[in-house]
Coordinates of C-alpha atoms in Angstrom, one line a residue:
Chain A
M73 CA 25.4 34.8 -37.2
L74 CA 26.0 31.3 -38.3
S75 CA 28.8 29.7 -39.5
M76 CA 29.8 26.1 -40.3
K77 CA 33.1 25.7 -42.1
N78 CA 33.8 22.1 -43.1
I79 CA 31.5 20.5 -40.6
N80 CA 32.1 16.5 -40.2
K81 CA 29.6 14.0 -38.1
V82 CA 30.5 10.7 -38.0
F83 CA 28.6 8.1 -36.0
K84 CA 30.5 4.9 -35.3
T85 CA 29.5 1.6 -34.5
D86 CA 31.6 -1.4 -34.3
L87 CA 30.4 -2.6 -37.3
V88 CA 30.1 0.8 -39.4
E89 CA 31.0 4.2 -39.9
T90 CA 27.7 6.8 -41.2
H91 CA 29.1 10.5 -42.6
A92 CA 25.4 12.4 -41.3
L93 CA 27.0 15.2 -42.5
R94 CA 30.2 15.7 -44.8
D95 CA 32.3 18.1 -45.3
F96 CA 29.2 20.6 -44.3
N97 CA 29.6 24.4 -44.8
L98 CA 26.7 27.2 -44.4
E99 CA 26.3 30.5 -43.8
V100 CA 23.7 32.2 -42.0
K101 CA 23.1 35.9 -41.8
E102 CA 21.4 37.9 -39.1
G103 CA 17.3 38.7 -40.2
E104 CA 17.7 35.4 -42.9
F105 CA 14.6 32.6 -43.0
V106 CA 16.2 29.7 -44.0
A107 CA 14.3 26.5 -45.0
V108 CA 16.6 23.5 -44.9
T109 CA 14.8 20.5 -46.8
G110 CA 16.0 16.8 -47.6
P111 CA 14.9 13.3 -47.9
S112 CA 14.3 11.2 -45.0
G113 CA 18.1 10.3 -43.4
S114 CA 19.7 13.1 -45.4
G115 CA 21.2 14.5 -42.3
K116 CA 18.6 17.5 -41.7
T117 CA 18.2 16.7 -38.1
T118 CA 22.0 16.3 -37.5
F119 CA 23.0 19.1 -39.0
L120 CA 19.4 20.9 -36.9
N121 CA 21.4 19.1 -33.9
I122 CA 24.3 21.0 -34.4
A123 CA 23.3 24.0 -35.5
G124 CA 21.3 24.1 -32.2
L125 CA 23.9 22.6 -29.7
L126 CA 21.8 19.9 -28.9
E127 CA 24.6 17.7 -30.0
G128 CA 28.9 17.6 -30.7
F129 CA 30.1 17.2 -34.7
T130 CA 33.2 15.4 -35.6
N131 CA 35.6 18.0 -36.9
G132 CA 35.5 21.5 -38.7
D133 CA 34.3 24.8 -37.2
Y134 CA 31.5 26.2 -35.9
F135 CA 30.5 29.8 -34.8
L136 CA 27.3 31.2 -33.4
D137 CA 26.8 34.9 -33.4
G138 CA 30.6 35.0 -33.5
V139 CA 31.3 32.4 -30.4
N140 CA 33.3 29.5 -31.0
I141 CA 31.0 26.1 -31.0
S142 CA 33.9 23.7 -31.1
N143 CA 34.8 22.0 -27.0
L144 CA 32.2 23.7 -25.4
S145 CA 31.7 22.4 -21.7
D146 CA 28.2 21.2 -21.4
N147 CA 27.1 24.2 -19.0
K148 CA 28.3 26.7 -21.4
S149 CA 26.4 25.1 -24.3
A150 CA 23.3 24.8 -22.0
A151 CA 23.7 28.6 -21.3
I152 CA 23.9 29.4 -25.0
R153 CA 21.4 27.4 -26.0
N154 CA 19.1 28.9 -23.3
E155 CA 20.3 32.6 -24.3
K156 CA 20.5 32.4 -28.1
I157 CA 18.7 30.1 -29.5
G158 CA 15.3 29.0 -29.7
F159 CA 13.9 25.6 -30.2
I160 CA 10.5 24.5 -32.0
F161 CA 10.2 20.7 -32.2
Q162 CA 7.5 18.8 -34.5
G163 CA 6.1 17.3 -31.4
F164 CA 5.6 20.4 -29.6
N165 CA 7.4 19.2 -26.5
L166 CA 5.6 21.1 -23.8
I167 CA 5.7 19.5 -20.7
P168 CA 1.9 18.0 -20.2
D169 CA 1.8 18.7 -16.6
L170 CA 2.6 21.9 -16.5
N171 CA 0.2 25.3 -17.5
L172 CA 0.7 27.2 -20.6
A173 CA 2.4 30.0 -18.6
E174 CA 4.5 27.5 -16.7
N175 CA 5.3 25.8 -19.9
V176 CA 6.4 29.3 -21.3
E177 CA 8.3 30.0 -18.2
V178 CA 10.8 26.8 -18.2
P179 CA 13.7 28.1 -20.7
L180 CA 13.3 31.8 -18.6
R181 CA 13.6 29.9 -15.0
Y182 CA 16.9 28.6 -16.9
R183 CA 18.1 31.3 -16.8
G184 CA 17.9 32.6 -13.7
F185 CA 15.0 35.3 -14.5
S186 CA 13.5 37.3 -11.3
R187 CA 9.7 36.1 -10.6
S188 CA 8.6 39.5 -12.0
E189 CA 10.4 39.5 -15.6
R190 CA 9.2 36.0 -15.6
D191 CA 5.5 36.7 -15.4
K192 CA 6.1 39.9 -18.2
R193 CA 7.9 37.9 -20.6
V194 CA 5.2 34.8 -20.2
K195 CA 2.1 37.5 -20.9
Q196 CA 4.2 39.0 -23.5
A197 CA 4.8 36.0 -25.3
L198 CA 1.9 34.3 -25.3
E199 CA -0.1 37.4 -25.9
Q200 CA 2.1 37.5 -28.8
V201 CA 0.6 34.1 -30.2
G202 CA -2.6 34.8 -29.4
L203 CA -3.1 32.7 -26.6
G204 CA -3.0 35.7 -24.0
A205 CA -6.4 34.4 -22.1
R206 CA -4.9 30.8 -21.9
M207 CA -2.6 30.7 -20.0
K208 CA -3.7 28.4 -16.8
H209 CA -4.8 25.4 -19.3
L210 CA -3.1 22.8 -19.6
P211 CA -1.6 21.7 -23.2
A212 CA -4.3 18.6 -23.4
Q213 CA -6.8 21.4 -23.2
L214 CA -4.9 22.9 -26.4
S215 CA -5.4 21.9 -30.7
G216 CA -2.4 20.9 -31.8
G217 CA -2.4 23.9 -33.8
Q218 CA -2.2 26.2 -30.2
Q219 CA 0.5 23.7 -28.7
Q220 CA 2.9 24.4 -31.3
R221 CA 2.4 27.7 -30.5
V222 CA 2.4 28.1 -27.1
A223 CA 5.8 26.0 -28.1
I224 CA 6.6 29.1 -30.0
A225 CA 5.4 31.3 -27.4
R226 CA 7.8 29.3 -24.8
A227 CA 10.7 29.4 -27.8
L228 CA 10.8 33.6 -27.8
A229 CA 10.0 34.2 -24.8
G230 CA 13.9 34.1 -24.2
E231 CA 14.1 36.8 -26.6
P232 CA 16.3 34.2 -28.6
R233 CA 18.5 35.7 -32.0
F234 CA 18.2 32.6 -33.8
L235 CA 15.1 30.1 -34.0
L236 CA 15.3 26.8 -35.1
A237 CA 12.0 24.8 -35.8
D238 CA 12.6 21.4 -36.8
E239 CA 9.6 20.3 -39.5
P240 CA 7.2 22.9 -37.1
T241 CA 4.2 22.3 -38.8
G242 CA 4.7 18.8 -39.5
N243 CA 1.6 17.0 -37.2
L244 CA -0.7 19.8 -38.2
D245 CA -3.4 20.4 -40.8
S246 CA -3.0 22.8 -43.5
M247 CA -4.9 25.6 -41.5
M248 CA -3.3 25.1 -38.9
A249 CA 0.0 25.1 -40.6
R250 CA -0.1 28.2 -42.5
Q251 CA -1.1 30.0 -39.2
V252 CA 2.3 28.9 -37.6
M253 CA 4.1 30.0 -41.0
E254 CA 2.6 33.0 -40.8
L255 CA 3.8 33.5 -37.4
L256 CA 7.1 32.2 -38.0
E257 CA 7.3 35.1 -40.7
D258 CA 6.0 37.6 -38.4
I259 CA 8.9 36.7 -35.7
N260 CA 11.7 37.1 -38.3
K261 CA 10.1 40.3 -39.9
A262 CA 10.6 41.4 -36.5
G263 CA 14.4 40.3 -36.9
T264 CA 14.9 36.8 -35.4
T265 CA 17.0 34.2 -37.9
I266 CA 15.1 31.4 -39.1
I267 CA 16.4 28.2 -39.8
M268 CA 13.8 25.9 -40.4
V269 CA 13.5 21.7 -41.4
T270 CA 10.8 20.9 -43.6
H271 CA 9.7 18.4 -45.7
D272 CA 6.9 20.4 -47.3
P273 CA 7.9 22.5 -50.4
E274 CA 5.3 25.1 -50.4
L275 CA 6.8 26.2 -46.8
A276 CA 10.0 26.0 -48.0
R277 CA 9.3 28.4 -51.0
R278 CA 8.4 30.8 -48.5
A279 CA 11.1 31.5 -46.4
Q280 CA 14.0 33.6 -48.0
R281 CA 16.3 31.0 -48.9
N282 CA 16.6 27.0 -49.3
I283 CA 18.6 24.5 -49.0
Q284 CA 18.8 20.7 -49.6
I285 CA 21.0 18.6 -48.1
V286 CA 21.3 15.1 -49.6
D287 CA 23.6 12.5 -47.9
G288 CA 24.9 15.0 -45.6
Q289 CA 26.1 18.0 -47.5
V290 CA 24.4 20.6 -49.1
C291 CA 23.6 20.2 -52.2
D292 CA 21.3 22.9 -54.0
F293 CA 20.8 26.5 -52.8
T294 CA 18.3 28.4 -54.1
M295 CA 16.9 32.2 -53.2
Y296 CA 13.3 33.0 -53.4
Q297 CA 12.6 36.8 -54.4
G298 CA 9.1 38.1 -53.9
G299 CA 7.9 34.1 -54.6
Q300 CA 9.6 33.3 -57.7
P301 CA 12.3 31.3 -57.5
Q302 CA 15.6 31.1 -58.9
L303 CA 18.2 28.8 -59.0
V304 CA 21.7 30.3 -57.7
S305 CA 23.9 27.6 -57.7
D306 CA 24.0 23.5 -57.7
N307 CA 27.4 23.4 -56.1
V308 CA 27.9 21.7 -53.0
Q309 CA 29.6 25.1 -51.5
A310 CA 26.5 27.7 -50.2
V311 CA 28.0 30.8 -50.2
S312 CA 25.3 33.8 -49.7
Chain B
M44 CA 14.6 26.7 -4.4
L45 CA 14.2 27.8 -8.0
Q46 CA 12.2 24.9 -8.9
I47 CA 9.7 24.2 -6.4
K48 CA 6.2 26.2 -7.7
P49 CA 6.7 24.2 -11.3
I50 CA 7.0 21.3 -10.1
L51 CA 4.5 21.3 -6.9
S52 CA 2.1 22.1 -9.7
M53 CA 3.2 18.6 -11.9
L54 CA 3.4 16.3 -8.4
L55 CA -0.5 17.7 -7.9
R56 CA -1.5 17.3 -11.3
S57 CA 0.0 13.7 -11.5
K58 CA -1.5 12.4 -8.5
S59 CA -1.3 8.2 -8.8
S60 CA 2.7 7.3 -8.6
P61 CA 3.5 10.3 -6.3
L62 CA 0.5 9.5 -4.6
L63 CA 1.8 5.4 -4.0
L64 CA 4.8 7.1 -2.8
L65 CA 3.8 9.6 -0.6
L66 CA 2.0 6.4 1.6
Q67 CA 4.6 4.3 1.9
I68 CA 6.5 7.3 3.1
I69 CA 4.0 8.1 5.9
L70 CA 3.2 4.7 6.6
S71 CA 7.1 4.1 6.9
V72 CA 8.1 7.0 9.2
A73 CA 5.2 6.8 11.7
I74 CA 6.5 2.7 11.9
V75 CA 9.9 3.9 12.0
A76 CA 9.6 6.4 14.6
N77 CA 7.9 4.4 16.9
A78 CA 10.4 1.7 16.3
S79 CA 13.3 3.1 16.6
F80 CA 11.6 4.7 20.0
I81 CA 10.6 1.1 21.2
I82 CA 14.1 -0.3 20.0
H83 CA 16.2 3.1 22.3
E84 CA 14.2 1.9 25.2
R85 CA 15.1 -1.7 25.2
L86 CA 18.3 -0.9 24.9
A87 CA 18.4 1.7 27.5
L88 CA 16.6 -0.7 29.9
M89 CA 19.5 -3.7 29.0
D90 CA 22.0 -0.8 29.7
R91 CA 21.2 -0.2 33.4
D92 CA 23.8 -0.5 35.5
S93 CA 22.5 -3.4 38.4
G94 CA 25.3 -2.3 40.8
V95 CA 27.3 -6.0 41.0
V96 CA 30.7 -6.6 39.2
E97 CA 28.6 -9.0 36.4
Q98 CA 32.3 -10.1 35.5
E99 CA 33.6 -11.4 38.8
V100 CA 30.3 -13.3 40.3
F101 CA 28.3 -16.5 39.7
D102 CA 26.2 -18.9 41.3
F103 CA 25.5 -22.6 41.5
T104 CA 22.7 -24.3 43.2
M105 CA 23.2 -27.4 45.8
Y106 CA 20.4 -29.7 47.0
S107 CA 21.6 -31.7 50.0
F108 CA 19.7 -35.2 49.8
D109 CA 21.2 -37.0 53.2
P110 CA 18.5 -35.7 56.4
S111 CA 21.6 -36.7 59.1
V112 CA 24.0 -33.8 57.9
D113 CA 23.8 -30.9 60.2
L114 CA 23.0 -28.2 57.2
V115 CA 24.4 -25.3 59.3
Q116 CA 27.3 -26.5 60.1
Q117 CA 28.2 -28.3 56.7
Q118 CA 27.0 -24.4 55.2
H119 CA 29.7 -22.8 57.3
K120 CA 32.3 -25.2 56.7
D121 CA 31.6 -25.0 52.5
L122 CA 31.6 -21.5 52.4
Q123 CA 35.1 -21.6 53.8
L124 CA 36.1 -24.4 52.1
I125 CA 35.2 -22.1 49.1
R126 CA 36.7 -19.0 50.2
D127 CA 39.7 -20.9 50.8
L128 CA 39.8 -21.9 46.9
P129 CA 42.5 -19.6 44.9
G130 CA 40.8 -16.7 42.9
V131 CA 37.8 -17.0 45.3
K132 CA 37.6 -13.5 46.5
S133 CA 34.4 -13.8 49.1
A134 CA 31.6 -16.2 48.8
T135 CA 27.9 -16.2 50.6
F136 CA 25.1 -18.2 50.5
S137 CA 21.9 -16.4 49.2
S138 CA 18.3 -16.4 48.8
M139 CA 18.9 -15.1 45.5
T140 CA 20.8 -14.0 42.3
P141 CA 20.6 -10.5 40.9
L142 CA 19.4 -10.3 37.2
S143 CA 18.1 -14.1 38.0
G144 CA 14.3 -13.9 36.8
G145 CA 13.9 -15.0 40.2
G146 CA 14.0 -15.4 43.5
W147 CA 12.8 -13.7 47.1
S148 CA 10.8 -10.9 47.2
S149 CA 8.9 -8.5 50.3
S150 CA 6.7 -5.6 50.9
F151 CA 7.6 -3.7 54.0
T152 CA 5.9 -1.6 56.9
I153 CA 7.4 1.5 58.3
G154 CA 6.4 3.8 61.5
T155 CA 6.6 3.5 65.2
S156 CA 2.7 3.7 65.7
E157 CA -0.6 3.0 63.7
E158 CA -0.9 6.7 63.2
D159 CA 2.2 6.9 61.3
E160 CA 2.3 3.8 59.7
R161 CA 2.9 3.4 55.8
S162 CA 4.5 1.0 53.1
A163 CA 7.6 0.6 51.8
P164 CA 7.8 -0.5 48.2
N165 CA 8.1 -3.7 47.9
S166 CA 11.5 -5.2 47.1
A167 CA 14.2 -7.8 46.4
M168 CA 15.3 -9.6 50.0
Y169 CA 19.1 -10.7 50.0
Y170 CA 19.7 -13.1 52.8
G171 CA 23.5 -12.9 53.1
D172 CA 26.4 -13.3 55.4
E173 CA 28.5 -10.8 56.1
Q174 CA 30.5 -11.0 52.6
M175 CA 27.5 -10.5 50.5
V176 CA 28.6 -6.9 49.9
D177 CA 32.0 -8.0 48.7
T178 CA 30.3 -11.0 46.7
L179 CA 28.1 -8.5 44.9
G180 CA 31.1 -6.0 44.5
V181 CA 28.3 -3.5 45.7
K182 CA 29.4 0.6 46.9
L183 CA 28.8 1.3 50.6
I184 CA 27.8 4.8 50.1
E185 CA 26.5 5.2 53.7
G186 CA 26.9 3.5 57.5
R187 CA 28.7 -0.3 58.0
N188 CA 28.5 -3.6 56.5
L189 CA 27.4 -6.6 58.4
R190 CA 29.0 -8.4 61.2
P191 CA 29.6 -11.9 61.3
E192 CA 28.1 -11.8 64.9
E193 CA 25.2 -10.0 63.1
I194 CA 24.3 -13.1 61.2
L195 CA 21.3 -14.4 62.9
P196 CA 20.0 -18.2 62.9
T197 CA 16.7 -17.1 61.9
F198 CA 14.3 -14.4 61.6
T199 CA 13.1 -13.2 64.7
D200 CA 11.2 -10.1 65.3
S201 CA 14.5 -7.9 66.6
G202 CA 17.8 -8.0 66.0
V203 CA 18.1 -8.5 62.2
K204 CA 20.4 -6.1 60.4
G205 CA 19.9 -5.0 57.0
I206 CA 21.7 -2.7 54.4
V207 CA 19.5 -1.2 52.1
S208 CA 19.6 0.4 48.0
K209 CA 19.9 3.8 48.6
A210 CA 16.8 3.9 45.5
F211 CA 15.1 1.8 48.3
A212 CA 16.2 4.2 51.1
D213 CA 15.3 7.4 49.3
Q214 CA 12.0 5.8 48.2
A215 CA 11.4 5.2 52.5
F216 CA 12.8 7.7 54.0
P217 CA 13.1 10.4 51.4
D218 CA 14.3 12.9 53.3
E219 CA 16.3 11.8 55.8
S220 CA 19.1 9.8 56.3
A221 CA 17.4 5.7 56.3
V222 CA 20.6 4.3 58.6
G223 CA 19.3 3.4 62.2
K224 CA 15.9 3.1 61.2
V225 CA 13.9 0.2 61.6
I226 CA 11.6 -1.6 58.3
Y227 CA 9.3 -4.3 59.6
N228 CA 9.2 -7.7 57.1
G229 CA 5.0 -7.3 57.9
N230 CA 2.9 -6.1 60.0
L231 CA 4.3 -2.8 62.3
G232 CA 6.0 -4.6 65.1
E233 CA 7.2 -7.8 63.7
E234 CA 10.4 -9.0 62.4
A235 CA 12.1 -5.8 62.7
I236 CA 15.1 -4.8 60.1
E237 CA 17.3 -2.3 61.9
I238 CA 19.3 -0.9 58.4
I239 CA 23.0 -0.6 59.4
G240 CA 23.9 0.2 55.7
V241 CA 23.0 1.9 52.3
V242 CA 24.6 0.6 49.0
E243 CA 24.4 2.8 45.7
R244 CA 23.2 0.6 43.6
L245 CA 21.7 -3.1 43.3
Q246 CA 19.3 -4.3 41.2
G247 CA 17.2 -7.4 42.1
A248 CA 16.2 -10.8 40.1
W249 CA 13.5 -9.2 37.5
V250 CA 14.2 -6.9 34.8
N251 CA 10.6 -5.9 34.3
S252 CA 9.8 -4.5 37.5
D253 CA 9.4 -1.1 38.3
N254 CA 10.9 -2.4 41.7
L255 CA 13.8 -3.7 40.2
E256 CA 16.0 -1.0 42.2
Y257 CA 14.6 -1.9 45.5
S258 CA 17.3 -4.2 47.4
V259 CA 17.3 -5.1 51.0
I260 CA 20.2 -7.6 52.4
I261 CA 19.4 -8.7 55.5
G262 CA 22.1 -10.9 58.2
V263 CA 19.9 -13.5 58.2
E264 CA 21.4 -17.7 58.0
L265 CA 19.4 -19.8 55.3
T266 CA 20.1 -23.2 56.0
N267 CA 17.6 -25.7 53.7
A268 CA 18.4 -28.5 52.1
F269 CA 18.1 -26.9 48.9
M270 CA 20.7 -23.4 48.9
R271 CA 22.3 -21.1 46.1
Y272 CA 25.8 -19.9 46.6
L273 CA 27.3 -16.3 45.3
V274 CA 30.7 -16.3 44.3
R275 CA 33.1 -13.7 43.7
A276 CA 36.5 -14.8 41.6
E277 CA 38.9 -13.4 39.9
E278 CA 38.3 -13.0 35.8
G279 CA 39.2 -15.7 34.0
T280 CA 38.7 -18.7 36.8
F281 CA 35.2 -20.0 36.5
T282 CA 36.0 -22.3 33.9
R283 CA 37.8 -23.9 36.7
L284 CA 36.4 -23.2 39.7
K285 CA 32.8 -24.7 38.2
E286 CA 35.1 -28.0 38.6
Q287 CA 36.8 -27.5 41.9
I288 CA 34.0 -26.0 43.8
P289 CA 31.8 -29.9 43.5
E290 CA 35.3 -31.3 44.0
V291 CA 36.0 -30.3 47.2
L292 CA 32.6 -29.9 48.8
H293 CA 32.1 -33.6 47.7
K294 CA 35.1 -34.3 49.0
D295 CA 33.8 -33.7 52.2
Q296 CA 30.4 -34.5 52.2
K297 CA 28.8 -36.3 48.7
N298 CA 25.3 -37.1 49.2
R299 CA 24.6 -34.0 47.4
V300 CA 23.9 -31.9 44.0
I301 CA 25.5 -29.1 43.3
Q302 CA 25.0 -27.8 39.9
N303 CA 23.9 -25.0 37.6
F304 CA 27.3 -22.9 38.0
T305 CA 26.2 -19.9 36.0
T306 CA 27.9 -16.1 35.5
L307 CA 26.4 -13.2 36.2
T308 CA 26.9 -12.4 32.5
E309 CA 25.1 -15.0 31.4
H310 CA 21.9 -14.3 33.8
R311 CA 21.8 -10.9 32.4
T312 CA 22.0 -12.5 28.4
S313 CA 19.4 -14.6 29.2
V314 CA 17.2 -12.2 30.9
Y315 CA 17.4 -9.9 28.7
R316 CA 16.7 -11.9 25.6
D317 CA 13.0 -10.7 24.7
H318 CA 14.2 -7.4 25.3
E319 CA 17.5 -8.1 22.7
L320 CA 15.3 -10.3 20.1
M321 CA 12.8 -7.6 20.0
A322 CA 15.4 -5.0 19.3
S323 CA 16.7 -7.0 16.8
V324 CA 13.3 -7.6 15.2
L325 CA 12.8 -4.2 15.0
S326 CA 16.2 -3.1 13.8
L327 CA 15.9 -5.1 10.9
M328 CA 12.3 -4.4 10.2
V329 CA 13.3 -0.4 10.4
V330 CA 16.0 -1.6 7.9
L331 CA 13.9 -3.4 5.9
L332 CA 11.5 -0.6 5.8
L333 CA 13.8 2.0 4.7
L334 CA 14.9 -0.2 2.6
I335 CA 11.4 -0.4 0.7
T336 CA 10.9 2.6 1.0
S337 CA 14.2 4.0 -1.3
L338 CA 13.6 1.1 -3.5
G339 CA 10.2 2.8 -4.0
L340 CA 11.2 5.8 -4.4
T341 CA 14.3 4.8 -7.1
G342 CA 11.7 2.6 -8.6
M343 CA 9.1 6.0 -9.2
V344 CA 12.2 7.9 -10.0
M345 CA 13.7 5.2 -12.7
F346 CA 9.8 5.0 -14.0
N347 CA 10.0 8.8 -14.8
I348 CA 13.1 8.9 -16.1
E349 CA 11.6 5.9 -18.6
R350 CA 8.7 8.8 -19.0
R351 CA 9.7 11.5 -19.5
T352 CA 12.9 10.7 -21.5
K353 CA 11.2 13.7 -24.0
Q354 CA 10.8 16.3 -21.6
I355 CA 14.0 15.6 -20.1
G356 CA 15.9 16.2 -23.7
T357 CA 13.7 19.1 -24.1
R358 CA 14.2 20.6 -21.0
R359 CA 18.0 20.1 -21.7
A360 CA 17.6 21.9 -25.1
L361 CA 15.8 25.0 -23.2
G362 CA 19.0 25.4 -21.4
A363 CA 18.9 23.1 -18.5
T364 CA 22.6 22.2 -17.1
K365 CA 23.0 18.2 -15.9
R366 CA 22.9 19.7 -12.6
D367 CA 19.5 20.9 -12.9
V368 CA 17.9 18.0 -14.2
V369 CA 19.4 16.0 -11.0
S370 CA 18.0 19.0 -9.2
L371 CA 14.3 18.3 -10.8
F372 CA 14.2 15.0 -9.5
L373 CA 16.1 15.8 -6.3
V374 CA 13.3 18.4 -5.0
E375 CA 10.2 16.6 -7.0
N376 CA 11.1 14.0 -4.4
Y377 CA 12.2 16.0 -1.4
I378 CA 8.7 17.7 -1.5
I379 CA 7.3 14.4 -1.6
C380 CA 9.8 13.1 1.0
L381 CA 8.8 15.8 3.5
V382 CA 5.1 16.3 2.8
G383 CA 5.1 12.1 3.7
G384 CA 7.3 13.0 6.4
V385 CA 5.3 15.8 8.6
V386 CA 2.4 13.5 7.8
G387 CA 4.4 10.5 8.7
G388 CA 5.5 11.8 11.8
L389 CA 2.1 13.0 13.7
L390 CA 0.8 9.6 12.5
A391 CA 4.1 8.5 14.7
I392 CA 2.7 10.6 17.9
A393 CA -0.7 9.2 17.2
L394 CA 0.1 5.9 16.7
G395 CA 2.7 6.1 20.1
Q396 CA -0.4 7.7 22.2
Q397 CA -2.4 4.4 21.5
L398 CA 0.8 2.1 22.0
M399 CA 0.7 3.7 25.1
Q400 CA -2.3 3.6 26.0
H401 CA -2.4 -0.3 25.3
Y402 CA 1.2 -1.3 26.2
D403 CA 3.5 -0.4 28.9
L404 CA 5.3 2.2 26.9
P405 CA 6.3 5.4 27.7
Q406 CA 5.4 8.5 25.5
L407 CA 7.0 9.0 21.7
E408 CA 9.6 11.9 22.2
W409 CA 9.2 14.3 19.5
Q410 CA 12.9 13.7 18.9
Y411 CA 12.0 10.4 16.5
P412 CA 9.6 11.0 14.4
L413 CA 12.1 14.5 13.8
A414 CA 15.2 12.0 13.2
T415 CA 13.3 9.5 11.2
I416 CA 12.1 12.5 8.8
V417 CA 16.0 13.6 8.4
G418 CA 17.2 9.6 8.0
L419 CA 14.5 9.5 5.5
V420 CA 15.6 13.1 3.3
I421 CA 19.2 11.6 3.3
V422 CA 17.7 8.0 2.0
T423 CA 16.0 9.9 -0.1
T424 CA 19.1 11.4 -1.6
L425 CA 21.2 8.5 -2.1
A426 CA 17.9 6.7 -3.9
V427 CA 17.3 9.9 -6.1
V428 CA 20.9 10.9 -7.3
F429 CA 22.1 7.8 -8.7
P430 CA 19.2 7.3 -11.4
A431 CA 18.5 11.4 -11.5
T432 CA 22.5 11.7 -12.5
K433 CA 21.6 9.0 -14.7
A434 CA 18.5 11.5 -16.3
A435 CA 21.4 13.9 -16.6
K436 CA 23.1 12.4 -19.6
I437 CA 20.1 12.3 -21.6
S438 CA 20.9 14.0 -24.7
P439 CA 19.1 17.0 -25.5
A440 CA 19.2 15.9 -28.9
I441 CA 16.4 13.5 -28.2
A442 CA 14.2 16.8 -28.2
T443 CA 14.5 16.5 -31.9
R444 CA 13.7 12.8 -32.2
S445 CA 10.0 12.5 -33.6
V446 CA 9.9 8.7 -31.8

């Protein structure tokens, strides 16, 4: 599903070179729920941006759903993001001047779906997150947890193969965080591959697999089965 | 277009800044449409053909202060001296100069008895001799020119021959030829003028008058102490002739002041100066208004880009191409521009009607608001495309930044 081999990402300024990712290797299988943890500045967000085609990488190989991501045109990247990837952001990133239905509809319009198809998917996605009755509300009229559910609905409406969540519960209280997490688990059970970046070890533990990034490398790889942690490898290489 | 509905929703919900821009556009369209119309009207006025070969004609004045001089005899000698100068094509005394802003005018009576008596339009009155038609370069389209023997020393009740402009002939004798008809300079039966010819076009002196196109040339001598002469000469000889004419005339009789040599081109510039100034000021205003509107548009787009950086990044993350981002801003501003344009166009027509009622202006033609809206669409495109292209370069990775 997702395969990164020897990915390097170097940020250059006039004075310094910063290696955000170094020889980064990761394989994620279809249907997995992977939690990515790591300290601030470790490269989690850079990994997420590269995985989600939000930014390029300096060198290495990246295949997503069989497509070689290296040297894709800007339009092709946008099309892959739109079709294959669903994004959930820490700050929800809803458009404040659009109502819930219009927000969920945004990626569907870029896909070029017909109006009836868009309406059907918007309704379905909002109902899936329990907000089918509030389609005409504005984001500001909702709680943080509800806003994140709208963002999840927006990510789901395009029926992506692959969901990328960036601290999805980072701005929520524990009860709302739990609800959102349960929703993500349900989505994963339905077959969508999920990679979730989080600071919260509790949440990370609920994922099937947990990888830790330190200094731009995968340095710890743990698989949880039935909620019991098992150390699989303490090596840099992460292979499942 | 794909995104009109959500963009419209966005605009309706974020009222304040689009509303201010909308107001600016409405006022700009209303003012620009009317100003363009007035400019066009003024330019059309300035572009009217006087009928005279302006580039070859000039005038000058002469004041004879020696009472012992026989003015009639002196005038004949003077005209001959002028006509003999190299480069001069023809010359005549005249009561007035076309486009000069001053001269003689008269109203005429037509008819054979009190029953069918009517008025002919008030017209410019050119006293001149048989060379008047050639000197002005006006085109005789009917009848004939004045003959030397037909030039009378004074205005009498009969025997005066005249030539009229076609505009005058059409107005005074709408369904028949004017040639052979008689018009009276005053009451019926007094100072009869027999029309012997019609010229295609000859304007009077007053460019703002509705009667500018009505002119009458009469073959009557003018021999006052203060006289005006019209000269037609080859192009490029004016500078030389304005030195030579006083020289030869003073040589013959020195007790007179000869001055005010002015070409018809100079008269035209002078008489239309107000119109030109008005057209220039209004043109400047139109340019400034369009510039201010485009700056307003650019400013709002830049402000929106700044405000919506994360939103643009999110849209890009959700699959918007760079082109989608540019079109988002374009559509958004086209909506404002078209709503402003239509409302502004209606306001322009209302404003035009007010101007028409209170000032001497014709009704605003609908093409002007329409052309202004088209111009506005072009201005909007130019003002929006550059900042929007910049916005399209915002990285989608901005969406994952927490601050």
